[in-house]
Amino acid sequence: GPRHLGGQHSGKAAGHRQVGRRAAAGSGERQGRTRGICFAGSPRLPSRNVGGACVRCRAEPDGQQQQYASHPIFGPVREMDGVESTMSSLSHGARVGGAAVLVAGALSLGYVTGGKASAEVRPVARLASVAVLGGAAALAVSKLQEKTHQAAGIELHNTFASFDDPTAVDPGYVATIAAKYGIADPQEKMRLEMKRLYDAFLSSVIPSSDTPLRGDEAVRIRKFKSALGIDDAAAAECHMDLGTRFSRQRLESGSREGGLQELRAFQKLVFISEQVFGEKKAKFLLPWKRVFNLTDAQLNLAKRDNARGLYSSRLEGFTEDSLDEQVLTDLRSLQVQLGLSDQVAAECMQSVLRQLAEAKLDEAT
């Protein structure tokens, strides 16, 4: 009697203690997961410095990674939902096979369901059931395919967001991601994410307000464009979209100075865009005149002023010792690269030589 009951109570207490320990362990794991602490089964990945911020990633059981700092250009690493994560974990063959099984199963179920009708309407019922369930299965496969493409876009974003220097991404990464998700034409299925990444990088490279050009903007944009694998047409759309934002911000600016800053940024965009695509491609890829109601004179002014600024910055520190064949050859190559006319280049050189002559006269007196 009492001894038997006491044994039951003792067993229950032990069970409660066991449950309590499991609950505490689960609570500690959740707290550790929240704080970014790695437990057994979650291997710690190396730290990566992104834009001066230390980023720590932890491998999740479902293959996703959690990032605790944002990339200065692309923002934080994006997470997949349950369906996207499942699609990401499957091979392309498994996804195709699963879709075929889903459709075949729906057709079989429709045939069996229709067969339960009376003999008079059984053929019609079978056709109707097959059509309904087959259509539902096809819709489900279409949704899964859409989720697969979204997962590919997220992985593409996370790949570039994990690099300190996005221009250093190997172009093969994009092809690998496309092959993983069974995408034959990344330009079509991953176009939206490609444009998002390119737009973000382009916006970060174009200097704002009075910040002078460094001279390497076009080179960096071309390197990123090549790494991303985006085509000229999609990239040009991003250039035009950025120009639209500059134009809108100029109109919304409440001051004259603010409007001038946006105008200068727009002029830099026009100049750099031609450097990226080349003069011939830029003429039909970038319809500045038609979209923004500009004249040839306004476009030429934007190009000339920015080219003059870069050419003049190269001449800073120019001395009479710099007057050798190699230096003059390099200056000529820069002039051609910038699309600067001989007249403007001569004016810049005359200004520098005049300053050198005046300095010599001052020393003589």
Coordinates of C-alpha atoms in Angstrom, one line a residue:
G1 CA 0.0 0.0 0.0
P2 CA 1.9 3.1 1.2
R3 CA 5.2 1.7 0.2
H4 CA 3.9 1.0 -3.3
L5 CA 2.4 4.5 -3.5
G6 CA 5.7 6.0 -2.3
G7 CA 7.4 4.2 -5.1
Q8 CA 5.0 5.7 -7.6
H9 CA 5.6 9.2 -6.2
S10 CA 9.3 8.7 -6.4
G11 CA 9.1 7.6 -10.0
K12 CA 7.0 10.6 -10.9
A13 CA 9.4 13.0 -9.2
A14 CA 12.3 11.5 -11.2
G15 CA 10.3 11.8 -14.4
H16 CA 9.5 15.5 -13.6
R17 CA 13.2 16.1 -12.9
Q18 CA 14.1 14.5 -16.2
V19 CA 11.6 16.6 -18.1
G20 CA 12.8 19.7 -16.2
R21 CA 16.4 19.0 -17.3
R22 CA 15.3 18.6 -20.9
A23 CA 13.3 21.8 -20.8
A24 CA 16.2 23.7 -19.3
A25 CA 18.5 22.3 -21.9
G26 CA 16.1 23.3 -24.6
S27 CA 15.8 26.8 -23.1
G28 CA 19.6 27.1 -22.9
E29 CA 19.9 26.1 -26.5
R30 CA 17.3 28.6 -27.6
Q31 CA 19.1 31.3 -25.7
G32 CA 22.4 30.3 -27.2
R33 CA 20.9 30.3 -30.6
T34 CA 19.6 33.8 -30.0
R35 CA 23.0 35.0 -28.9
G36 CA 24.8 33.3 -31.8
I37 CA 26.6 30.7 -29.6
C38 CA 27.6 27.5 -31.4
F39 CA 26.7 24.2 -29.8
A40 CA 27.5 20.6 -30.7
G41 CA 26.3 19.9 -34.2
S42 CA 26.5 23.6 -35.3
P43 CA 30.1 24.0 -36.5
R44 CA 31.6 27.5 -36.0
L45 CA 32.5 29.3 -39.2
P46 CA 35.4 31.8 -39.3
S47 CA 34.8 35.5 -38.8
R48 CA 34.6 37.8 -41.8
N49 CA 35.1 41.6 -41.7
V50 CA 32.5 43.3 -43.7
G51 CA 32.8 47.1 -44.0
G52 CA 34.7 47.3 -40.7
A53 CA 32.1 45.2 -38.9
C54 CA 32.8 41.7 -37.7
V55 CA 30.4 39.1 -39.0
R56 CA 29.9 35.8 -37.3
C57 CA 28.0 33.1 -39.1
R58 CA 26.8 29.8 -37.7
A59 CA 25.8 26.8 -39.8
E60 CA 22.1 25.9 -39.3
P61 CA 20.8 22.4 -39.5
D62 CA 18.7 23.3 -42.5
G63 CA 21.7 24.7 -44.4
Q64 CA 21.0 28.4 -43.8
Q65 CA 23.4 30.8 -42.1
Q66 CA 22.5 33.5 -39.7
Q67 CA 24.5 36.8 -40.0
Y68 CA 24.7 39.3 -37.2
A69 CA 25.9 42.3 -39.1
S70 CA 24.8 43.9 -42.4
H71 CA 26.9 44.3 -45.5
P72 CA 27.5 48.1 -46.2
I73 CA 26.2 47.8 -49.7
F74 CA 23.8 44.8 -49.9
G75 CA 22.4 44.8 -46.4
P76 CA 22.0 41.7 -44.2
V77 CA 22.1 38.1 -45.4
R78 CA 18.6 37.0 -46.4
E79 CA 17.0 33.9 -44.9
M80 CA 14.9 31.3 -46.7
D81 CA 11.5 30.2 -45.6
G82 CA 10.7 26.5 -45.0
V83 CA 9.8 25.7 -48.6
E84 CA 12.7 27.6 -50.1
S85 CA 15.1 25.9 -47.7
T86 CA 13.8 22.5 -48.7
M87 CA 14.1 23.3 -52.4
S88 CA 17.7 24.5 -51.7
S89 CA 18.6 21.2 -49.9
L90 CA 17.3 19.0 -52.8
S91 CA 19.3 18.3 -55.9
H92 CA 17.8 19.3 -59.3
G93 CA 17.1 15.7 -60.1
A94 CA 15.3 15.2 -56.9
R95 CA 13.1 18.2 -57.5
V96 CA 12.3 17.1 -61.0
G97 CA 11.5 13.6 -59.8
G98 CA 9.3 14.9 -57.0
A99 CA 7.3 17.1 -59.3
A100 CA 6.7 14.1 -61.7
V101 CA 5.6 11.9 -58.8
L102 CA 3.3 14.7 -57.5
V103 CA 1.6 15.0 -60.9
A104 CA 1.4 11.3 -61.5
G105 CA -0.1 10.7 -58.1
A106 CA -2.7 13.4 -58.6
L107 CA -3.7 11.9 -62.0
S108 CA -3.9 8.4 -60.5
L109 CA -6.0 9.7 -57.5
G110 CA -8.3 11.5 -59.9
Y111 CA -8.8 8.3 -62.0
V112 CA -9.5 6.2 -58.9
T113 CA -11.9 8.8 -57.4
G114 CA -13.8 9.1 -60.7
G115 CA -14.1 5.3 -60.8
K116 CA -16.2 5.3 -57.7
A117 CA -19.1 7.0 -59.5
S118 CA -22.0 5.1 -61.0
A119 CA -21.5 3.2 -64.2
E120 CA -23.5 5.7 -66.3
V121 CA -21.3 8.7 -65.4
R122 CA -18.1 6.9 -64.5
P123 CA -16.1 7.9 -67.7
V124 CA -17.1 11.6 -67.4
A125 CA -16.3 11.5 -63.6
R126 CA -12.9 10.0 -64.2
L127 CA -12.0 12.7 -66.8
A128 CA -13.3 15.5 -64.5
S129 CA -11.4 14.2 -61.5
V130 CA -8.2 13.7 -63.4
A131 CA -8.6 17.3 -64.8
V132 CA -9.2 18.8 -61.4
L133 CA -6.6 17.0 -59.4
G134 CA -4.1 17.1 -62.3
G135 CA -4.6 20.9 -62.6
A136 CA -4.1 21.3 -58.9
A137 CA -0.9 19.3 -59.0
A138 CA 0.4 21.3 -61.9
L139 CA -0.3 24.5 -60.0
A140 CA 1.5 23.1 -57.0
V141 CA 4.5 22.2 -59.2
S142 CA 4.5 25.8 -60.6
K143 CA 4.5 27.3 -57.1
L144 CA 7.4 25.0 -56.1
Q145 CA 9.3 26.1 -59.2
E146 CA 8.7 29.7 -58.3
K147 CA 10.0 29.0 -54.8
T148 CA 13.0 27.3 -56.3
H149 CA 13.9 30.4 -58.3
Q150 CA 13.4 32.6 -55.2
A151 CA 15.8 30.4 -53.2
A152 CA 18.3 30.8 -56.0
G153 CA 17.9 34.5 -55.9
I154 CA 18.5 34.5 -52.1
E155 CA 21.6 32.4 -52.4
L156 CA 22.9 34.7 -55.1
H157 CA 22.3 37.7 -52.8
N158 CA 24.0 36.0 -49.8
T159 CA 27.0 35.0 -51.9
F160 CA 27.8 38.6 -52.8
A161 CA 26.8 39.9 -49.3
S162 CA 29.4 37.6 -47.8
F163 CA 32.4 39.2 -49.6
D164 CA 34.2 42.3 -48.4
D165 CA 35.0 43.2 -52.0
P166 CA 32.0 42.2 -54.2
T167 CA 34.2 42.7 -57.4
A168 CA 36.4 39.8 -56.2
V169 CA 33.5 37.3 -56.6
D170 CA 34.4 34.5 -59.1
P171 CA 31.9 34.6 -62.0
G172 CA 31.7 30.9 -61.7
Y173 CA 29.7 31.2 -58.5
V174 CA 26.7 32.5 -60.4
A175 CA 26.9 29.6 -62.9
T176 CA 27.2 27.1 -60.0
I177 CA 24.1 28.5 -58.3
A178 CA 22.1 28.4 -61.5
A179 CA 23.1 24.8 -62.1
K180 CA 22.3 23.8 -58.5
Y181 CA 18.7 25.0 -59.0
G182 CA 18.3 23.8 -62.5
I183 CA 18.2 27.2 -64.1
A184 CA 19.3 27.2 -67.7
D185 CA 19.1 30.9 -68.3
P186 CA 20.1 32.9 -65.2
Q187 CA 19.5 36.2 -67.1
E188 CA 15.7 35.3 -67.2
K189 CA 15.1 33.5 -63.9
M190 CA 17.5 35.5 -61.7
R191 CA 17.2 38.8 -63.5
L192 CA 15.3 40.6 -60.6
E193 CA 18.0 39.7 -58.0
M194 CA 20.8 40.5 -60.4
K195 CA 19.3 44.0 -61.0
R196 CA 18.9 44.5 -57.2
L197 CA 22.5 43.7 -56.6
Y198 CA 23.8 45.7 -59.5
D199 CA 21.7 48.7 -58.5
A200 CA 22.9 48.6 -54.9
F201 CA 26.6 48.5 -56.1
L202 CA 26.1 51.2 -58.7
S203 CA 24.6 53.5 -56.1
S204 CA 27.5 52.9 -53.7
V205 CA 30.1 53.8 -56.4
I206 CA 28.7 57.0 -57.8
P207 CA 29.9 59.9 -55.6
S208 CA 27.3 62.2 -54.3
S209 CA 27.3 66.0 -54.0
D210 CA 30.7 67.6 -54.4
T211 CA 32.8 64.4 -53.8
P212 CA 35.3 64.2 -56.7
L213 CA 35.6 61.2 -58.9
R214 CA 38.5 58.8 -58.0
G215 CA 39.0 57.7 -61.6
D216 CA 38.4 53.9 -60.9
E217 CA 34.6 54.0 -60.7
A218 CA 34.1 52.6 -64.2
V219 CA 36.7 49.9 -63.7
R220 CA 35.1 48.7 -60.5
I221 CA 31.6 48.7 -62.0
R222 CA 32.8 46.7 -65.0
K223 CA 34.5 44.2 -62.7
F224 CA 31.3 43.8 -60.6
K225 CA 29.2 43.5 -63.7
S226 CA 31.4 40.7 -65.0
A227 CA 31.4 38.9 -61.7
L228 CA 27.6 39.1 -61.5
G229 CA 27.1 38.1 -65.1
I230 CA 24.3 40.6 -65.7
D231 CA 23.7 41.5 -69.4
D232 CA 24.1 45.1 -70.8
A233 CA 20.4 45.7 -71.1
A234 CA 19.5 44.8 -67.5
A235 CA 22.5 46.8 -66.2
A236 CA 21.5 49.8 -68.4
E237 CA 18.1 49.8 -66.8
C238 CA 19.7 50.2 -63.4
H239 CA 21.7 53.2 -64.7
M240 CA 18.5 54.8 -65.9
D241 CA 16.7 54.0 -62.6
L242 CA 19.4 55.7 -60.6
G243 CA 19.2 58.7 -62.9
T244 CA 15.5 58.9 -62.3
R245 CA 16.1 58.9 -58.5
F246 CA 18.7 61.7 -58.8
S247 CA 16.2 63.7 -61.0
R248 CA 13.4 63.2 -58.5
Q249 CA 15.6 64.1 -55.5
R250 CA 16.6 67.3 -57.3
L251 CA 13.0 68.3 -57.9
E252 CA 12.1 67.4 -54.3
S253 CA 15.1 69.3 -52.9
G254 CA 14.0 72.4 -50.9
S255 CA 17.1 74.4 -51.6
R256 CA 19.2 75.6 -54.5
E257 CA 22.3 74.0 -53.2
G258 CA 20.6 70.6 -52.7
G259 CA 19.4 70.8 -56.3
L260 CA 22.9 71.5 -57.5
Q261 CA 24.3 68.5 -55.6
E262 CA 21.8 66.1 -57.2
L263 CA 22.6 67.7 -60.6
R264 CA 26.3 67.0 -60.1
A265 CA 25.6 63.5 -59.1
F266 CA 23.5 63.0 -62.2
Q267 CA 26.3 64.4 -64.4
K268 CA 28.8 62.0 -62.8
L269 CA 26.4 59.1 -63.6
V270 CA 26.1 60.2 -67.2
F271 CA 29.9 60.3 -67.5
I272 CA 30.6 57.0 -65.7
S273 CA 27.9 55.2 -67.6
E274 CA 29.5 56.0 -70.9
Q275 CA 32.8 54.8 -69.5
V276 CA 31.2 51.5 -68.5
F277 CA 29.4 50.7 -71.7
G278 CA 31.4 52.6 -74.2
E279 CA 30.3 55.4 -76.4
K280 CA 28.6 53.4 -79.1
K281 CA 26.6 51.1 -76.7
A282 CA 25.7 54.0 -74.4
K283 CA 23.9 55.8 -77.2
F284 CA 21.2 53.2 -77.6
L285 CA 21.3 51.6 -74.1
L286 CA 21.0 54.9 -72.2
P287 CA 18.4 57.3 -73.7
W288 CA 19.2 60.2 -71.5
K289 CA 17.8 62.8 -73.9
R290 CA 14.5 61.2 -74.4
V291 CA 13.8 60.2 -70.8
F292 CA 15.1 63.3 -69.1
N293 CA 14.5 65.8 -71.9
L294 CA 18.1 66.8 -72.2
T295 CA 20.1 68.3 -75.1
D296 CA 23.3 67.1 -76.6
A297 CA 25.0 70.3 -75.2
Q298 CA 23.9 69.3 -71.6
L299 CA 25.2 65.8 -72.0
N300 CA 28.5 66.9 -73.5
L301 CA 28.9 69.4 -70.7
A302 CA 28.5 66.6 -68.1
K303 CA 31.0 64.4 -69.8
R304 CA 33.6 67.2 -70.5
D305 CA 33.5 68.7 -66.9
N306 CA 34.1 65.3 -65.3
A307 CA 36.7 64.2 -67.8
R308 CA 38.5 67.6 -67.3
G309 CA 38.4 67.0 -63.5
L310 CA 40.0 63.6 -63.7
Y311 CA 42.6 64.7 -66.3
S312 CA 43.6 67.8 -64.1
S313 CA 43.9 65.6 -61.0
R314 CA 46.4 63.4 -62.9
L315 CA 48.5 66.5 -63.7
E316 CA 48.7 67.5 -60.0
G317 CA 52.3 67.4 -58.9
F318 CA 53.5 67.7 -62.5
T319 CA 57.0 69.1 -62.8
E320 CA 59.5 69.8 -65.5
D321 CA 61.1 66.4 -64.7
S322 CA 57.8 64.8 -65.7
L323 CA 58.3 65.9 -69.3
D324 CA 59.5 62.6 -70.7
E325 CA 58.1 60.4 -73.4
Q326 CA 56.5 57.8 -71.1
V327 CA 54.6 60.3 -69.0
L328 CA 53.3 62.1 -72.1
T329 CA 52.3 58.8 -73.6
D330 CA 50.4 57.9 -70.4
L331 CA 48.6 61.2 -70.4
R332 CA 47.6 60.7 -74.1
S333 CA 46.2 57.3 -73.3
L334 CA 44.2 58.8 -70.3
Q335 CA 42.9 61.5 -72.6
V336 CA 41.5 59.0 -75.1
Q337 CA 40.1 56.8 -72.3
L338 CA 38.2 59.8 -70.8
G339 CA 37.0 60.9 -74.2
L340 CA 38.5 64.4 -73.6
S341 CA 39.0 66.5 -76.7
D342 CA 42.5 67.8 -77.7
Q343 CA 41.4 71.4 -77.0
V344 CA 40.4 70.7 -73.4
A345 CA 43.5 68.6 -72.8
A346 CA 45.7 71.3 -74.2
E347 CA 44.0 73.9 -71.9
C348 CA 44.7 71.7 -68.9
M349 CA 48.3 71.2 -69.8
Q350 CA 48.8 74.9 -70.5
S351 CA 47.4 75.8 -67.1
V352 CA 50.0 73.5 -65.4
L353 CA 52.9 74.7 -67.5
R354 CA 51.9 78.3 -66.8
Q355 CA 52.0 77.6 -63.1
L356 CA 55.5 76.0 -63.5
A357 CA 56.7 79.1 -65.4
E358 CA 55.4 81.5 -62.8
A359 CA 57.0 79.5 -60.0
K360 CA 60.4 79.7 -61.8
L361 CA 60.0 83.4 -62.3
D362 CA 59.2 83.8 -58.6
E363 CA 62.4 81.9 -57.7
A364 CA 64.4 84.1 -60.1
T365 CA 63.2 87.3 -58.5

